[in-house]
Tab-separated table of C-alpha atoms in Angstrom:
chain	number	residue	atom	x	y	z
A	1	UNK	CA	39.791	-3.721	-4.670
A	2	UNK	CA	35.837	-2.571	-4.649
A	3	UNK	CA	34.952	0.818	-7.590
A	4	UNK	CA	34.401	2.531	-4.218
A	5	UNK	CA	38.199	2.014	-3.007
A	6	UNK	CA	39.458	3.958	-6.264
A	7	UNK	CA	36.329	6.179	-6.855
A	8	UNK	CA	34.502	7.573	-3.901
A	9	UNK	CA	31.358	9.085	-6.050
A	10	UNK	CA	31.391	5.364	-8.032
A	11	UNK	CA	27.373	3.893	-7.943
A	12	UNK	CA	26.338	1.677	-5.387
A	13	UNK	CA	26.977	-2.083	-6.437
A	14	UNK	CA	24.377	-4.136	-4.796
A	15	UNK	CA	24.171	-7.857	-4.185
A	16	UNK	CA	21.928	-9.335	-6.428
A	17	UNK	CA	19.659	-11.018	-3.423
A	18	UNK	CA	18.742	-7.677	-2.330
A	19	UNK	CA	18.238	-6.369	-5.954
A	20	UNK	CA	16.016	-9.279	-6.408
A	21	UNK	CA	14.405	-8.832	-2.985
A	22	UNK	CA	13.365	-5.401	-3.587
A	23	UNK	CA	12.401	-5.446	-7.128
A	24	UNK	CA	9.892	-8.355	-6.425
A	25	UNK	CA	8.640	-7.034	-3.421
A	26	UNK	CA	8.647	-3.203	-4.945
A	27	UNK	CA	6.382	-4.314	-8.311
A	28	UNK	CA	3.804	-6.464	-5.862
A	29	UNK	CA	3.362	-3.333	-4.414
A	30	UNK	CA	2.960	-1.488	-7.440
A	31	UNK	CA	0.889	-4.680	-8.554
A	32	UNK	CA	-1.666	-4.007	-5.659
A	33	UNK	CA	-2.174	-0.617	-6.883
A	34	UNK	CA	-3.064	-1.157	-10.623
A	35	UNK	CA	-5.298	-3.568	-9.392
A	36	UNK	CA	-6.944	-1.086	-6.917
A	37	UNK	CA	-7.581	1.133	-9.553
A	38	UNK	CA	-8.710	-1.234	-12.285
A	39	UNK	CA	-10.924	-3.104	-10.384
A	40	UNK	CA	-12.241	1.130	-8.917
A	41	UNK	CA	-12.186	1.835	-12.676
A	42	UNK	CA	-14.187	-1.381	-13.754
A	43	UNK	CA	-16.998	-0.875	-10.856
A	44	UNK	CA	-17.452	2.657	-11.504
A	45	UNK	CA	-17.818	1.845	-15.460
A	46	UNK	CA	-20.108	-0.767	-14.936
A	47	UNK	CA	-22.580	0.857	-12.579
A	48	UNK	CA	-25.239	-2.110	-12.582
A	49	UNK	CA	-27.893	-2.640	-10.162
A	50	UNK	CA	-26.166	-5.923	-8.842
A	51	UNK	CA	-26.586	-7.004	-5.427
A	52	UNK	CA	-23.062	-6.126	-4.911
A	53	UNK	CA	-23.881	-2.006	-4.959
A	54	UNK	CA	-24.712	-2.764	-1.479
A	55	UNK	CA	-21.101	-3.332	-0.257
A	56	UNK	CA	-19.420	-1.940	-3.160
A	57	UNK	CA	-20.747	1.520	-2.567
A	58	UNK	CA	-19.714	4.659	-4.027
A	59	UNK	CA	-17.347	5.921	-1.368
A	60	UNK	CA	-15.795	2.549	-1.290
A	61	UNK	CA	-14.985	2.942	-4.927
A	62	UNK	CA	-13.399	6.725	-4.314
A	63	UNK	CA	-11.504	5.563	-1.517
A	64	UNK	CA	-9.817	2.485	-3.736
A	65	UNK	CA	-9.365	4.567	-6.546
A	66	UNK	CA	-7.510	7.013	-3.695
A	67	UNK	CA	-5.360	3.947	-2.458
A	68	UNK	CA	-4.417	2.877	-5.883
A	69	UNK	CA	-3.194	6.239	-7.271
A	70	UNK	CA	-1.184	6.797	-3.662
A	71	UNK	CA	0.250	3.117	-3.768
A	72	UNK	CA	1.190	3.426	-8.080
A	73	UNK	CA	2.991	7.100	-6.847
A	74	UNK	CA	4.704	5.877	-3.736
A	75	UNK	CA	6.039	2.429	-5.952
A	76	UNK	CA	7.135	4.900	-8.053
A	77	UNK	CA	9.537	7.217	-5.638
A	78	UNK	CA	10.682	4.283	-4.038
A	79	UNK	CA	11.774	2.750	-7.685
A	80	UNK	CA	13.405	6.373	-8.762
A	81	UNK	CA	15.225	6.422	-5.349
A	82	UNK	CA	16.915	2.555	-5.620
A	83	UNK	CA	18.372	3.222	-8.816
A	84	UNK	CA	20.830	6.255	-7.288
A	85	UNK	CA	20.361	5.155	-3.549
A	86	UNK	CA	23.495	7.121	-2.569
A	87	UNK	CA	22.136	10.399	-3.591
A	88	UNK	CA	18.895	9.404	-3.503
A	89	UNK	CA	18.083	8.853	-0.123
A	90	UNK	CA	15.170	11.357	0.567
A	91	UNK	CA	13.331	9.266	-1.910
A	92	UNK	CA	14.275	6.369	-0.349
A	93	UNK	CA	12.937	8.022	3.055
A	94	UNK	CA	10.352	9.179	1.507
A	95	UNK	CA	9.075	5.774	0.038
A	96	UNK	CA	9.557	3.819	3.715
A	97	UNK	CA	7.508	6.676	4.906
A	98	UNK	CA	4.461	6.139	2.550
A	99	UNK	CA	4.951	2.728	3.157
A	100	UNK	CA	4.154	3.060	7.248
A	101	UNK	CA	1.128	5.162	6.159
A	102	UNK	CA	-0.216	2.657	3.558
A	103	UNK	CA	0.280	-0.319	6.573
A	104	UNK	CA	-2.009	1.815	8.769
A	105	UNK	CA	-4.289	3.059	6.433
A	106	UNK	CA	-4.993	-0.529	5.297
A	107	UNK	CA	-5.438	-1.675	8.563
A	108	UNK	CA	-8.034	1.097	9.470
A	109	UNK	CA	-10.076	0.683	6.884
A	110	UNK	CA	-9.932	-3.541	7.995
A	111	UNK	CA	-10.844	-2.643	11.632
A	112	UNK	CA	-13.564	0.001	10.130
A	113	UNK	CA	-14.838	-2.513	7.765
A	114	UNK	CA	-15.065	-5.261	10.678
A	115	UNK	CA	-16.635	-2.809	13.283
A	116	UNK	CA	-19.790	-2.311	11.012
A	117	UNK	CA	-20.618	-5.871	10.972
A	118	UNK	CA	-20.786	-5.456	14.640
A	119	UNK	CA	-24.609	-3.981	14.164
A	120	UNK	CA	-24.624	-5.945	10.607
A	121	UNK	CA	-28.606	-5.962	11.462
A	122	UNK	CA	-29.185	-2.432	12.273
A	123	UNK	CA	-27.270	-1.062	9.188
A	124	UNK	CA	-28.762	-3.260	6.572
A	125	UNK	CA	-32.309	-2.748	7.664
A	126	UNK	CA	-31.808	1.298	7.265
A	127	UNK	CA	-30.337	0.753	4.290
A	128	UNK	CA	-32.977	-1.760	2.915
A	129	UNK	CA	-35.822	0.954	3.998
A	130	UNK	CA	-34.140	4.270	3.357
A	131	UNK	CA	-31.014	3.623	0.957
A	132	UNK	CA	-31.175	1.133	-1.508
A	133	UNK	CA	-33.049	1.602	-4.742
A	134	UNK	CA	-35.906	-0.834	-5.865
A	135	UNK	CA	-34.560	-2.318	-8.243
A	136	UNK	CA	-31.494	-3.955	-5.539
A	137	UNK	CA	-34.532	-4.731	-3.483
A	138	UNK	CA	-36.426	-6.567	-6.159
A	139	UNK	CA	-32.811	-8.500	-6.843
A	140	UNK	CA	-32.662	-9.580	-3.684
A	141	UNK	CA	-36.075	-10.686	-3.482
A	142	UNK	CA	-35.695	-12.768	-6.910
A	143	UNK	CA	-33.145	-14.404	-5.886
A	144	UNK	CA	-34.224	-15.332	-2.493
A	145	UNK	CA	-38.312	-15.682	-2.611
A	146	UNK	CA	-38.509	-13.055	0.101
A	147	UNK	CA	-40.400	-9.767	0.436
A	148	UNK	CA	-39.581	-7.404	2.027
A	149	UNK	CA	-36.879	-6.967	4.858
A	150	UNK	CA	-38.111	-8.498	8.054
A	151	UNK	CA	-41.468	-9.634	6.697
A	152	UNK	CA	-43.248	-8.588	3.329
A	153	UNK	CA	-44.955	-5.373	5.012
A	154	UNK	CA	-41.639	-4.136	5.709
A	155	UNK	CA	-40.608	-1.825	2.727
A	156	UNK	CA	-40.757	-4.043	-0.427
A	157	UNK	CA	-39.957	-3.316	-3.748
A	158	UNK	CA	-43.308	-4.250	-5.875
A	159	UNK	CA	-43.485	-5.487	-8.867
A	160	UNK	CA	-41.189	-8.438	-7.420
A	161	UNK	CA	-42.652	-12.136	-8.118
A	162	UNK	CA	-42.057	-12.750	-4.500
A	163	UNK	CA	-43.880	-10.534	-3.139
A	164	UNK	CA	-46.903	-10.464	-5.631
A	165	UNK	CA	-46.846	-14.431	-4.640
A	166	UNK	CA	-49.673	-14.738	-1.623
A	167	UNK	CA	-47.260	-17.850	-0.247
A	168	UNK	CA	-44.541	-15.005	0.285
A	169	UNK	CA	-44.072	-15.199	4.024
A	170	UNK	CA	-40.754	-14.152	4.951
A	171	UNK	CA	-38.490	-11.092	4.271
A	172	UNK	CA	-34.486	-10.540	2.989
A	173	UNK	CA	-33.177	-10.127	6.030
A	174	UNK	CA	-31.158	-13.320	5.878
A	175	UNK	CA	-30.289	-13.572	2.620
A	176	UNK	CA	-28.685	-9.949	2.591
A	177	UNK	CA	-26.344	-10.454	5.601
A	178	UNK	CA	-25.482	-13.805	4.047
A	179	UNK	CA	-24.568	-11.828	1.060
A	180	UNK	CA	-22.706	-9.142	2.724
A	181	UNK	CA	-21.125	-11.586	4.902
A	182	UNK	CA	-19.712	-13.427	1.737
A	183	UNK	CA	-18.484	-10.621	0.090
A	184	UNK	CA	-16.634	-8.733	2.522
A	185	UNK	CA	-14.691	-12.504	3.179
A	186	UNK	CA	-13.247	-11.553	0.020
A	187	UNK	CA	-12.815	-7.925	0.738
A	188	UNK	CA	-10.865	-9.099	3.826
A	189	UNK	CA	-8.926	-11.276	2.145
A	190	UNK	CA	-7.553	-9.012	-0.221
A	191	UNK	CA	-6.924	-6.392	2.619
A	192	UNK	CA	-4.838	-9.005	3.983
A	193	UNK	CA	-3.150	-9.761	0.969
A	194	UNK	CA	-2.447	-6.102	0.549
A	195	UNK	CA	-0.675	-5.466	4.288
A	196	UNK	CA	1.430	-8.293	3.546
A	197	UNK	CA	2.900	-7.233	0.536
A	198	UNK	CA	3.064	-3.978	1.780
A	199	UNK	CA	5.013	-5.085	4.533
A	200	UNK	CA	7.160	-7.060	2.941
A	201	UNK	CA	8.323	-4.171	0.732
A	202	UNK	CA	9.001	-2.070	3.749
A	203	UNK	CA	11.447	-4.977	5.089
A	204	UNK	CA	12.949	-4.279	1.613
A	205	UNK	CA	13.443	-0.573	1.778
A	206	UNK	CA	14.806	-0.912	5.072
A	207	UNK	CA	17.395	-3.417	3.964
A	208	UNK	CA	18.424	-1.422	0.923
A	209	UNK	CA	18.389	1.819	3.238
A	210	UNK	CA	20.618	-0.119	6.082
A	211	UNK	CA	23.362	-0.866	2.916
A	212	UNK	CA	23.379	2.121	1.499
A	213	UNK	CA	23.719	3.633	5.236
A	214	UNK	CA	26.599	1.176	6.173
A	215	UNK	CA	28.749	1.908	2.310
A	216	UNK	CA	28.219	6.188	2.819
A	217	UNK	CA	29.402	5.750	6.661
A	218	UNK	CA	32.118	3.419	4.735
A	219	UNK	CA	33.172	5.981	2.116
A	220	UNK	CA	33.634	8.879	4.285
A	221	UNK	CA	35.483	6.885	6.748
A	222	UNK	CA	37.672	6.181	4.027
A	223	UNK	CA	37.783	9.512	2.586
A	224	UNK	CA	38.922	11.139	6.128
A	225	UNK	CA	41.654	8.516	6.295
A	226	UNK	CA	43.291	9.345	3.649
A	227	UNK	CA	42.661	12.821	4.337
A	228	UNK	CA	44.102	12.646	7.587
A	229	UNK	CA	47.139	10.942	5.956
A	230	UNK	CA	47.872	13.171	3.488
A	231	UNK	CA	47.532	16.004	5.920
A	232	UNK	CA	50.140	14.081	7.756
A	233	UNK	CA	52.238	13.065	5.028
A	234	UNK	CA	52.382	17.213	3.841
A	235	UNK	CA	52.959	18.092	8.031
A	236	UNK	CA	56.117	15.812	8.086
A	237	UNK	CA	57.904	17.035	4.735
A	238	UNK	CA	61.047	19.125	5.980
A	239	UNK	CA	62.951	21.512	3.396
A	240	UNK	CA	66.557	20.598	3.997
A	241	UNK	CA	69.248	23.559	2.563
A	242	UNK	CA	72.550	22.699	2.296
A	243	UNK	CA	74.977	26.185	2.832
A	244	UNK	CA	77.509	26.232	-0.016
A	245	UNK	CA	80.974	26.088	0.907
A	246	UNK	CA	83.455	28.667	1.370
A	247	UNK	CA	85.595	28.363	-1.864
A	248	UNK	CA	89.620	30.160	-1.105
């Protein structure tokens, strides 16, 4: 005989496969977000001139600082809600919910990220001629022996090797798309690597929230039964008096 056959309020005993499920797949979620924030946190300390200011923009670095703090908090309700997830299930709710909204969000900003590349060209030659700072110009132009974007006429950062060389005859066009191209592989990657684990905790909520569902429906099916018996039992009890006899 279960706790919950003797004790209606007793805790929710779990099997251990979907303890273990859950806690893995709960703190590789909350994993993702430290990370999200440390690596926001690190970028933001740094703030180098590095060719990767290009990708790694500011607004990127709000919006993964954003992610991590909303992934960290949702980890968290969903942790506070499994360890009471009989009288916890709002948080429970509450953490599939964020969960759904973290799966799209991630997704968006994969779709948004891929959808730029579309006029790759277009973008990085405003940026090169409006945006970016010398001194990422004159990186880029180190590294690569160009000047320039298209050609060394086209907005060039002086004081550049490259483009005080006469031989110079070719800009950074290719060489910053190559660039870009290579980093947001990785940025891509990890977005992937992110929805999975994401969605993999969501399978795990929803498992926990399908047992706890299944033992409440359990417990008050068992709690009317023997309600309705005793109800019974008290409906069928019949006072029998017995008249005294007549004594001469």
């Amino acid at each position: 005989m279960r706790a919950a056959d003797i004790n209606p309020n007793a805790p929710l005993v779990l099997k251990l496969s979907v303890r273990i499920s859950f806690a893995v797949a709960t703190a590789c979620y909350l994993a993702t977000g430290a990370m999200a924030l440390a690596v926001a946190g690190y970028f933001k300390g740094s703030k180098d001139s590095s060719r990767r200011t290009v990708i790694v923009t500011n607004n990127v670095l709000n919006t993964l600082l954003a992610t991590g703090a909303y992934i960290v908090a949702s980890a968290l309700a969903g942790v506070f809600g499994s360890l009471a997830p009989l009288t916890r299930k709002r948080w429970l709710i509450a953490y599939t919910a964020m969960l759904i909204v973290a799966v799209l969000v991630e997704t968006c900003i994969g779709i948004w990220l891929w959808s730029r590349t579309l006029d790759a060209h277009d973008l990085y030659a405003h940026n090169w001629r409006n945006l970016w700072p010398n001194e990422v110009k004159r990186i880029y132009q180190d590294k690569a022996g160009c000047c320039g974007y298209l050609n060394p006429h086209d907005s060039p950062a002086t004081g550049s090797p490259a483009c005080d060389a006469s031989t110079a005859t070719f800009g950074c066009m290719v060489s910053v798309q190559e660039y870009a191209q290579n980093y947001l592989t990785y940025v891509y990657t990890w977005l992937f690597i992110f929805v999975v684990v994401d969605v993999a905790a969501l399978l795990a909520v929803m498992v926990l929230l399908a047992i706890r569902n299944d033992e409440e429906r359990l417990r008050w099916s068992r709690a009317n039964s023997i309600f309705r018996s005793m109800k019974k039992a008290q409906s069928g009890i019949t006072l029998h008096i017995t008249e005294p006899k007549p004594t001469h």
